[in-house]
Tab-separated table of C-alpha atoms and ligand atoms in Angstrom:
chain	number	residue	atom	x	y	z
A	1	MET	CA	155.956	124.072	46.097
A	2	GLY	CA	156.044	124.314	49.939
A	3	ALA	CA	153.620	122.441	52.190
A	4	LEU	CA	150.131	123.921	51.841
A	5	TYR	CA	148.795	122.115	54.865
A	6	THR	CA	149.859	119.913	57.752
A	7	LEU	CA	148.109	116.917	59.245
A	8	GLU	CA	147.233	117.269	62.914
A	9	ILE	CA	144.974	115.753	65.565
A	10	LEU	CA	141.584	117.478	65.633
A	11	ARG	CA	141.150	119.314	68.944
A	12	PRO	CA	137.796	119.728	70.727
A	13	ASP	CA	138.066	123.529	70.316
A	14	GLN	CA	137.974	122.903	66.526
A	15	HIS	CA	134.718	120.917	66.648
A	16	ALA	CA	132.516	123.842	65.593
A	17	GLU	CA	134.805	124.528	62.612
A	18	ALA	CA	134.839	120.804	61.757
A	19	ALA	CA	131.014	120.721	61.877
A	20	SER	CA	130.857	123.697	59.550
A	21	LEU	CA	133.325	122.056	57.138
A	22	LEU	CA	131.313	118.805	57.141
A	23	LYS	CA	128.132	120.664	56.332
A	24	ARG	CA	129.755	122.752	53.564
A	25	SER	CA	131.520	119.823	52.012
A	26	LEU	CA	128.521	117.455	52.005
A	27	TYR	CA	126.096	120.175	50.889
A	28	GLU	CA	128.383	121.322	48.074
A	29	TRP	CA	129.208	117.808	46.855
A	30	TYR	CA	125.619	116.519	46.834
A	31	GLU	CA	124.204	119.759	45.400
A	32	SER	CA	126.775	120.196	42.606
A	33	ARG	CA	126.866	116.520	41.534
A	34	LEU	CA	123.364	115.266	42.270
A	35	GLY	CA	121.215	118.333	42.933
A	36	GLN	CA	120.547	116.875	46.407
A	37	GLY	CA	122.176	119.490	48.628
A	38	ALA	CA	118.863	119.851	50.480
A	39	ARG	CA	119.706	116.616	52.316
A	40	PHE	CA	122.417	118.575	54.162
A	41	ALA	CA	120.750	121.985	54.268
A	42	GLY	CA	120.328	122.169	58.061
A	43	ASP	CA	122.198	124.351	60.501
A	44	ALA	CA	125.949	123.572	60.741
A	45	ASP	CA	125.386	122.922	64.464
A	46	ALA	CA	123.512	119.759	63.495
A	47	PHE	CA	126.854	118.349	62.299
A	48	LEU	CA	128.503	118.857	65.701
A	49	ILE	CA	127.234	115.419	66.644
A	50	PHE	CA	129.958	113.820	64.447
A	51	PRO	CA	133.101	115.274	66.087
A	52	GLN	CA	131.454	115.112	69.506
A	53	VAL	CA	130.401	111.452	69.369
A	54	TYR	CA	133.661	110.423	67.681
A	55	GLU	CA	135.694	112.266	70.324
A	56	ALA	CA	133.696	110.694	73.154
A	57	LEU	CA	134.279	107.235	71.697
A	58	ASP	CA	137.837	107.658	70.393
A	59	PRO	CA	139.472	110.655	72.061
A	60	GLY	CA	142.354	112.213	70.110
A	61	GLU	CA	141.921	109.962	67.056
A	62	ALA	CA	140.386	112.343	64.494
A	63	ILE	CA	142.801	113.815	61.936
A	64	CYS	CA	142.553	117.197	60.279
A	65	ALA	CA	144.435	119.032	57.553
A	66	VAL	CA	145.242	122.604	58.530
A	67	ASP	CA	146.565	125.443	56.351
A	68	PRO	CA	149.352	127.781	57.560
A	69	SER	CA	146.777	130.220	58.992
A	70	GLY	CA	145.240	127.426	61.102
A	71	ARG	CA	142.111	127.024	58.940
A	72	LEU	CA	140.718	123.480	58.577
A	73	LEU	CA	140.933	122.101	55.034
A	74	GLY	CA	139.834	118.575	55.809
A	75	VAL	CA	138.787	116.127	58.509
A	76	CYS	CA	139.025	112.348	58.763
A	77	PHE	CA	137.621	110.337	61.654
A	78	VAL	CA	139.545	107.246	62.726
A	79	HIS	CA	138.491	104.356	64.948
A	80	PRO	CA	141.145	101.847	66.047
A	81	ARG	CA	139.480	98.548	66.912
A	82	GLU	CA	140.622	95.106	68.107
A	83	THR	CA	140.586	93.576	64.612
A	84	HIS	CA	140.873	96.587	62.285
A	85	TYR	CA	140.744	100.333	61.801
A	86	SER	CA	137.431	101.924	60.790
A	87	LEU	CA	137.374	105.147	58.829
A	88	GLY	CA	134.564	107.545	59.610
A	89	ILE	CA	133.587	110.490	57.485
A	90	VAL	CA	136.364	111.912	55.306
A	91	ALA	CA	135.632	115.417	54.037
A	92	THR	CA	137.569	118.291	52.528
A	93	ASP	CA	136.605	121.909	52.212
A	94	PRO	CA	135.135	122.486	48.697
A	95	SER	CA	137.781	125.182	48.075
A	96	SER	CA	140.505	122.560	48.676
A	97	SER	CA	139.128	119.610	46.742
A	98	ARG	CA	141.250	117.669	44.228
A	99	ARG	CA	144.460	118.840	45.940
A	100	GLY	CA	145.241	115.515	47.568
A	101	VAL	CA	144.035	116.545	51.049
A	102	ALA	CA	141.738	113.552	51.506
A	103	ARG	CA	144.354	111.229	50.067
A	104	ALA	CA	146.995	112.478	52.527
A	105	MET	CA	144.670	112.027	55.526
A	106	VAL	CA	143.664	108.487	54.514
A	107	GLU	CA	147.277	107.532	53.702
A	108	SER	CA	148.304	108.479	57.232
A	109	VAL	CA	145.689	106.060	58.611
A	110	LEU	CA	146.823	103.328	56.229
A	111	ALA	CA	150.439	103.761	57.363
A	112	ARG	CA	149.429	103.437	61.007
A	113	ALA	CA	147.276	100.374	60.354
A	114	ARG	CA	150.085	98.726	58.365
A	115	LEU	CA	152.397	99.019	61.380
A	116	GLU	CA	149.819	97.097	63.441
A	117	HIS	CA	149.104	94.613	60.610
A	118	LYS	CA	145.433	95.568	60.674
A	119	PRO	CA	143.108	96.162	57.725
A	120	VAL	CA	141.252	99.463	57.301
A	121	ARG	CA	137.510	99.257	56.636
A	122	LEU	CA	134.770	101.697	55.722
A	123	VAL	CA	131.486	102.016	53.858
A	124	SER	CA	131.381	104.403	50.917
A	125	SER	CA	128.499	105.764	48.908
A	126	LEU	CA	127.994	104.315	45.434
A	127	MET	CA	126.459	107.662	44.450
A	128	ASN	CA	129.728	109.420	45.291
A	129	LEU	CA	132.381	108.490	42.738
A	130	ASP	CA	134.910	110.863	44.313
A	131	SER	CA	134.952	108.968	47.565
A	132	TYR	CA	134.632	105.540	45.875
A	133	SER	CA	137.645	106.428	43.707
A	134	LEU	CA	139.634	107.941	46.560
A	135	TYR	CA	139.478	104.652	48.472
A	136	THR	CA	139.891	102.209	45.596
A	137	ARG	CA	142.925	104.170	44.303
A	138	LEU	CA	144.447	103.712	47.755
A	139	GLY	CA	144.077	99.925	47.641
A	140	PHE	CA	140.659	99.343	49.207
A	141	ALA	CA	138.586	96.597	47.591
A	142	PRO	CA	134.789	96.826	47.413
A	143	GLY	CA	132.710	94.083	49.028
A	144	VAL	CA	129.150	93.829	50.338
A	145	LEU	CA	126.545	96.137	48.800
A	146	TYR	CA	124.143	97.869	51.202
A	147	GLN	CA	120.782	99.498	50.488
A	148	ASP	CA	120.003	102.578	52.575
A	149	LEU	CA	116.307	102.099	53.358
A	150	SER	CA	114.383	105.046	54.722
A	151	PHE	CA	111.248	104.576	56.843
A	152	ALA	CA	108.629	107.149	57.724
A	153	VAL	CA	106.946	105.209	60.531
A	154	PRO	CA	103.233	106.070	60.927
A	155	PRO	CA	102.162	107.388	64.371
A	156	GLY	CA	100.336	104.083	64.932
A	157	GLY	CA	103.436	102.011	64.095
A	158	ILE	CA	104.361	99.821	61.119
A	159	VAL	CA	101.236	98.659	59.312
A	160	SER	CA	102.127	94.988	59.488
A	161	GLU	CA	102.073	92.239	62.086
A	162	PRO	CA	105.359	91.848	63.987
A	163	PRO	CA	107.502	88.845	63.018
A	164	GLN	CA	106.774	85.663	64.992
A	165	GLU	CA	110.102	85.809	66.829
A	166	ILE	CA	109.474	89.312	68.206
A	167	HIS	CA	109.251	87.930	71.782
A	168	CYS	CA	112.963	87.002	71.550
A	169	VAL	CA	113.946	90.693	71.270
A	170	ARG	CA	114.740	92.606	74.458
A	171	PHE	CA	116.816	95.598	75.520
A	172	ALA	CA	120.471	94.739	76.021
A	173	THR	CA	121.661	95.123	79.579
A	174	ALA	CA	124.792	96.819	80.935
A	175	GLY	CA	127.627	94.310	80.955
A	176	GLU	CA	126.617	92.530	77.731
A	177	ALA	CA	129.145	94.403	75.537
A	178	SER	CA	131.636	91.539	75.525
A	179	LYS	CA	129.016	88.905	74.556
A	180	ILE	CA	127.694	91.211	71.833
A	181	ALA	CA	131.215	91.788	70.496
A	182	ASP	CA	131.777	88.005	70.389
A	183	LEU	CA	128.570	87.617	68.390
A	184	GLU	CA	129.565	90.323	65.912
A	185	GLN	CA	132.985	88.781	65.473
A	186	SER	CA	131.415	85.414	64.639
A	187	ILE	CA	129.068	86.986	62.072
A	188	ALA	CA	131.101	89.793	60.503
A	189	GLY	CA	134.700	88.953	61.458
A	190	VAL	CA	135.200	92.290	63.241
A	191	ARG	CA	135.414	93.016	66.944
A	192	ARG	CA	134.655	96.338	68.635
A	193	GLU	CA	133.578	95.795	72.190
A	194	LYS	CA	134.311	99.432	73.002
A	195	ASP	CA	131.531	100.623	70.691
A	196	TYR	CA	128.950	98.412	72.379
A	197	ALA	CA	130.126	99.416	75.862
A	198	PHE	CA	129.689	103.039	74.689
A	199	PHE	CA	126.117	102.432	73.476
A	200	LEU	CA	125.173	100.556	76.649
A	201	GLU	CA	126.648	103.237	78.882
A	202	ASN	CA	124.456	105.634	76.880
A	203	LYS	CA	125.737	108.836	78.464
A	204	GLY	CA	123.868	111.113	76.034
A	205	GLY	CA	120.667	109.073	76.465
A	206	HIS	CA	120.144	108.799	72.687
A	207	TRP	CA	121.076	105.169	72.044
A	208	ARG	CA	118.823	102.134	72.285
A	209	THR	CA	120.388	98.676	72.049
A	210	TRP	CA	118.340	95.570	71.387
A	211	VAL	CA	119.417	91.938	71.400
A	212	PHE	CA	117.760	88.807	70.087
A	213	GLU	CA	118.080	85.949	72.572
A	214	ASP	CA	116.748	82.556	71.531
A	215	LEU	CA	114.933	80.090	73.805
A	216	THR	CA	118.240	78.483	74.837
A	217	GLY	CA	119.556	81.857	76.052
A	218	THR	CA	121.944	82.291	73.098
A	219	LEU	CA	122.414	85.750	71.589
A	220	LYS	CA	121.618	85.695	67.862
A	221	GLY	CA	121.545	89.357	67.015
A	222	VAL	CA	122.021	92.917	68.172
A	223	LEU	CA	120.740	96.244	66.876
A	224	VAL	CA	121.465	99.775	68.043
A	225	SER	CA	119.455	102.843	67.098
A	226	SER	CA	120.078	106.532	67.643
A	227	HIS	CA	117.285	108.881	68.676
A	228	HIS	CA	119.381	112.028	68.780
A	229	PRO	CA	117.367	114.951	67.311
A	230	HIS	CA	120.098	115.367	64.642
A	231	TRP	CA	120.741	111.697	63.996
A	232	LYS	CA	117.852	109.236	63.612
A	233	MET	CA	119.651	106.182	62.284
A	234	THR	CA	119.135	102.483	62.938
A	235	GLY	CA	122.374	100.471	63.269
A	236	PRO	CA	124.979	99.288	63.858
A	237	GLY	CA	124.054	95.683	64.393
A	238	CYS	CA	124.204	92.155	63.105
A	239	ALA	CA	122.037	89.064	63.068
A	240	ALA	CA	122.648	85.345	62.606
A	241	ASP	CA	120.023	85.181	59.859
A	242	GLU	CA	117.287	87.168	58.130
A	243	ARG	CA	114.522	86.120	60.559
A	244	VAL	CA	116.533	87.379	63.507
A	245	ALA	CA	117.294	90.561	61.559
A	246	ALA	CA	113.605	91.150	60.787
A	247	ALA	CA	112.553	90.768	64.435
A	248	LEU	CA	115.235	93.212	65.597
A	249	LEU	CA	114.357	95.720	62.885
A	250	TRP	CA	110.641	95.567	63.600
A	251	ARG	CA	111.290	96.326	67.274
A	252	ALA	CA	113.697	99.163	66.477
A	253	LEU	CA	111.447	100.727	63.816
A	254	ASP	CA	108.472	100.620	66.158
A	255	GLN	CA	110.394	103.048	68.401
A	256	TYR	CA	110.272	105.669	65.613
A	257	ARG	CA	106.454	106.026	65.568
A	258	GLY	CA	105.584	109.370	63.967
A	259	ASP	CA	109.228	109.840	63.003
A	260	SER	CA	111.677	108.533	60.418
A	261	THR	CA	114.934	106.628	60.296
A	262	VAL	CA	117.357	105.036	57.850
A	263	VAL	CA	118.948	101.589	58.034
A	264	LEU	CA	121.609	100.003	55.808
A	265	VAL	CA	120.787	96.415	54.867
A	266	PRO	CA	122.816	94.008	52.683
A	267	GLY	CA	121.199	93.921	49.240
A	268	ALA	CA	121.932	90.172	49.077
A	269	ALA	CA	119.561	89.581	52.033
A	270	SER	CA	116.725	89.549	49.512
A	271	GLY	CA	114.052	88.043	51.789
A	272	LEU	CA	114.740	90.684	54.417
A	273	VAL	CA	114.755	93.457	51.817
A	274	ALA	CA	111.348	92.246	50.526
A	275	THR	CA	109.988	92.328	54.086
A	276	LEU	CA	111.344	95.845	54.582
A	277	TYR	CA	109.702	97.032	51.351
A	278	SER	CA	106.404	95.620	52.650
A	279	TRP	CA	106.919	97.708	55.816
A	280	GLY	CA	107.235	100.873	53.718
A	281	GLY	CA	111.035	101.056	53.266
A	282	ARG	CA	112.266	103.241	50.390
A	283	ASN	CA	115.760	103.153	48.904
A	284	VAL	CA	117.517	106.493	49.325
A	285	GLU	CA	121.159	105.608	48.614
A	286	LEU	CA	123.499	102.658	48.037
A	287	HIS	CA	126.698	102.025	49.990
A	288	ILE	CA	129.457	99.499	49.593
A	289	ALA	CA	131.809	98.032	52.178
A	290	GLN	CA	135.470	98.592	51.363
A	291	SER	CA	138.479	97.028	53.035
A	292	THR	CA	142.230	96.918	52.482
A	293	ALA	CA	141.963	93.188	53.284
A	294	GLY	CA	139.647	92.549	50.337
A	295	ALA	CA	136.007	91.568	50.526
A	296	THR	CA	135.013	89.830	53.787
A	297	PRO	CA	132.064	87.444	53.427
A	298	LEU	CA	129.320	87.773	56.047
A	299	LYS	CA	128.023	84.786	58.043
A	300	GLY	CA	124.675	86.464	58.607
A	301	VAL	CA	123.269	89.963	58.262
A	302	PHE	CA	125.276	93.102	59.102
A	303	PHE	CA	123.909	96.627	59.553
A	304	PRO	CA	126.653	99.259	59.245
A	305	THR	CA	126.149	102.875	60.201
A	306	PHE	CA	128.069	106.151	60.046
A	307	LEU	CA	127.895	107.222	63.659
A	308	PRO	CA	130.087	105.728	64.816
A	309	GLU	CA	131.458	104.306	61.583
A	310	SER	CA	130.991	100.569	61.873
A	311	ALA	CA	132.350	98.920	58.772
B	401	COA	C1	135.360	112.689	48.607
B	401	COA	C2	136.288	113.815	49.024
B	401	COA	C3	136.658	113.585	50.488
B	401	COA	C4	137.556	113.777	48.171
B	401	COA	O1	138.439	114.770	48.680
B	401	COA	P1	139.636	115.417	47.815
B	401	COA	O2	140.495	116.127	48.794
B	401	COA	O3	139.064	116.168	46.674
B	401	COA	O4	140.342	114.134	47.252
B	401	COA	P2	141.854	113.970	46.802
B	401	COA	O5	142.230	115.173	45.956
B	401	COA	O6	142.738	113.710	47.967
B	401	COA	O7	141.832	112.613	45.998
B	401	COA	C5	140.814	112.236	45.156
B	401	COA	C6	141.345	111.070	44.343
B	401	COA	O8	140.264	110.471	43.668
B	401	COA	C7	140.552	110.468	42.260
B	401	COA	N1	139.298	110.519	41.540
B	401	COA	C8	138.269	111.376	41.703
B	401	COA	N2	137.282	111.060	40.815
B	401	COA	C9	137.703	109.967	40.150
B	401	COA	C10	137.139	109.146	39.131
B	401	COA	N3	135.906	109.400	38.651
B	401	COA	N4	137.836	108.070	38.701
B	401	COA	C11	139.070	107.807	39.196
B	401	COA	N5	139.663	108.546	40.139
B	401	COA	C12	138.988	109.621	40.607
B	401	COA	C13	141.440	111.670	42.074
B	401	COA	O9	142.192	111.595	40.869
B	401	COA	C14	142.343	111.540	43.282
B	401	COA	O10	143.285	110.480	43.151
B	401	COA	P3	144.862	110.784	42.923
B	401	COA	O11	145.322	111.552	44.129
B	401	COA	O12	145.475	109.399	42.853
B	401	COA	O13	144.927	111.572	41.654
B	401	COA	C15	135.619	115.199	48.825
B	401	COA	O14	135.085	115.273	47.522
B	401	COA	C16	134.511	115.516	49.807
B	401	COA	O15	134.765	116.039	50.880
B	401	COA	N6	133.236	115.197	49.459
B	401	COA	C17	132.101	115.500	50.316
B	401	COA	C18	132.118	114.648	51.578
B	401	COA	C19	132.042	113.193	51.224
B	401	COA	O16	131.245	112.804	50.410
B	401	COA	N7	132.896	112.373	51.866
B	401	COA	C20	133.022	110.978	51.577
B	401	COA	C21	132.084	110.092	52.245
B	401	COA	S1	131.772	110.390	53.924
């Protein structure tokens, strides 16, 4: 059989088609397997934020599979970083599923990473056995389990006193990207200064970046949140311990008064999870870190997110 598709770099003029594919693929998968398509029922334009943010951060890095007529069959977002490659959303058109399209796109990233002797990392949903299987069949090993906690923050704020250390949390300032990247490397073993420079530059005006600085002036944690109308997510970030994490989260959640957000928190951080339940957090999904380098232990708390992918 001849080639049914080719792998190419996703061009900006294909972003609207990519957004429509993302919507169709997520809606169809979650509706047919879990009856939860409503989670992705919005206008396809709402999904434009993915190719647009990914292109702004990593120009020319997204891969797509294209059929001979030029139609997109799949997209895969790729983020080369100092220590590793991150994989963003991988999605195939429902009419092309189970034909090896996703596998081919991910294999091309693995081949590139192998040449640079870097691992590939991602977070995958534990409710989505197709994606879990896709990655583990390609040699990824599962690691840290994350709970996706959703918060509907009352208009008056979280009904709970702020943690004692709240005064240590402040907005990050321009120029702190390198220090923040050092901190993340010490906690999670990954470095991606570019991402933090991107958040701090904040061209779209949707990102808020907080740091926790202790009384000696040492950074102990960082947390980013997105307030884009189509993307209200808290993360990425990391914290030296659960107390630092709680102070950062309280500050970030307080910014969503009268609104809602989701944050991924390591299930093993049981004290933090208990605190988040007491603040009204509800589990909406489970994710698991996967890496071709095997499971990487955390030296603190890590908050991954999907925009940009921050495994
Ligand atoms: C997940 C998704 C990308 C897979 O795309 P796809 O093009 O159908 O996947 P492929 O055909 O390339 O490969 C799927 C692999 O998983 C395997 N697989 C699927 N279900 C499996 C299971 N339950 N157990 C073991 N293996 C399984 C398939 O056999 C295949 O492996 P193989 O090539 O070695 O046979 C697609 O279903 C999708 O777009 N879903 C919606 C978007 C999404 O959820 N993306 C992932 C997270 S962002």
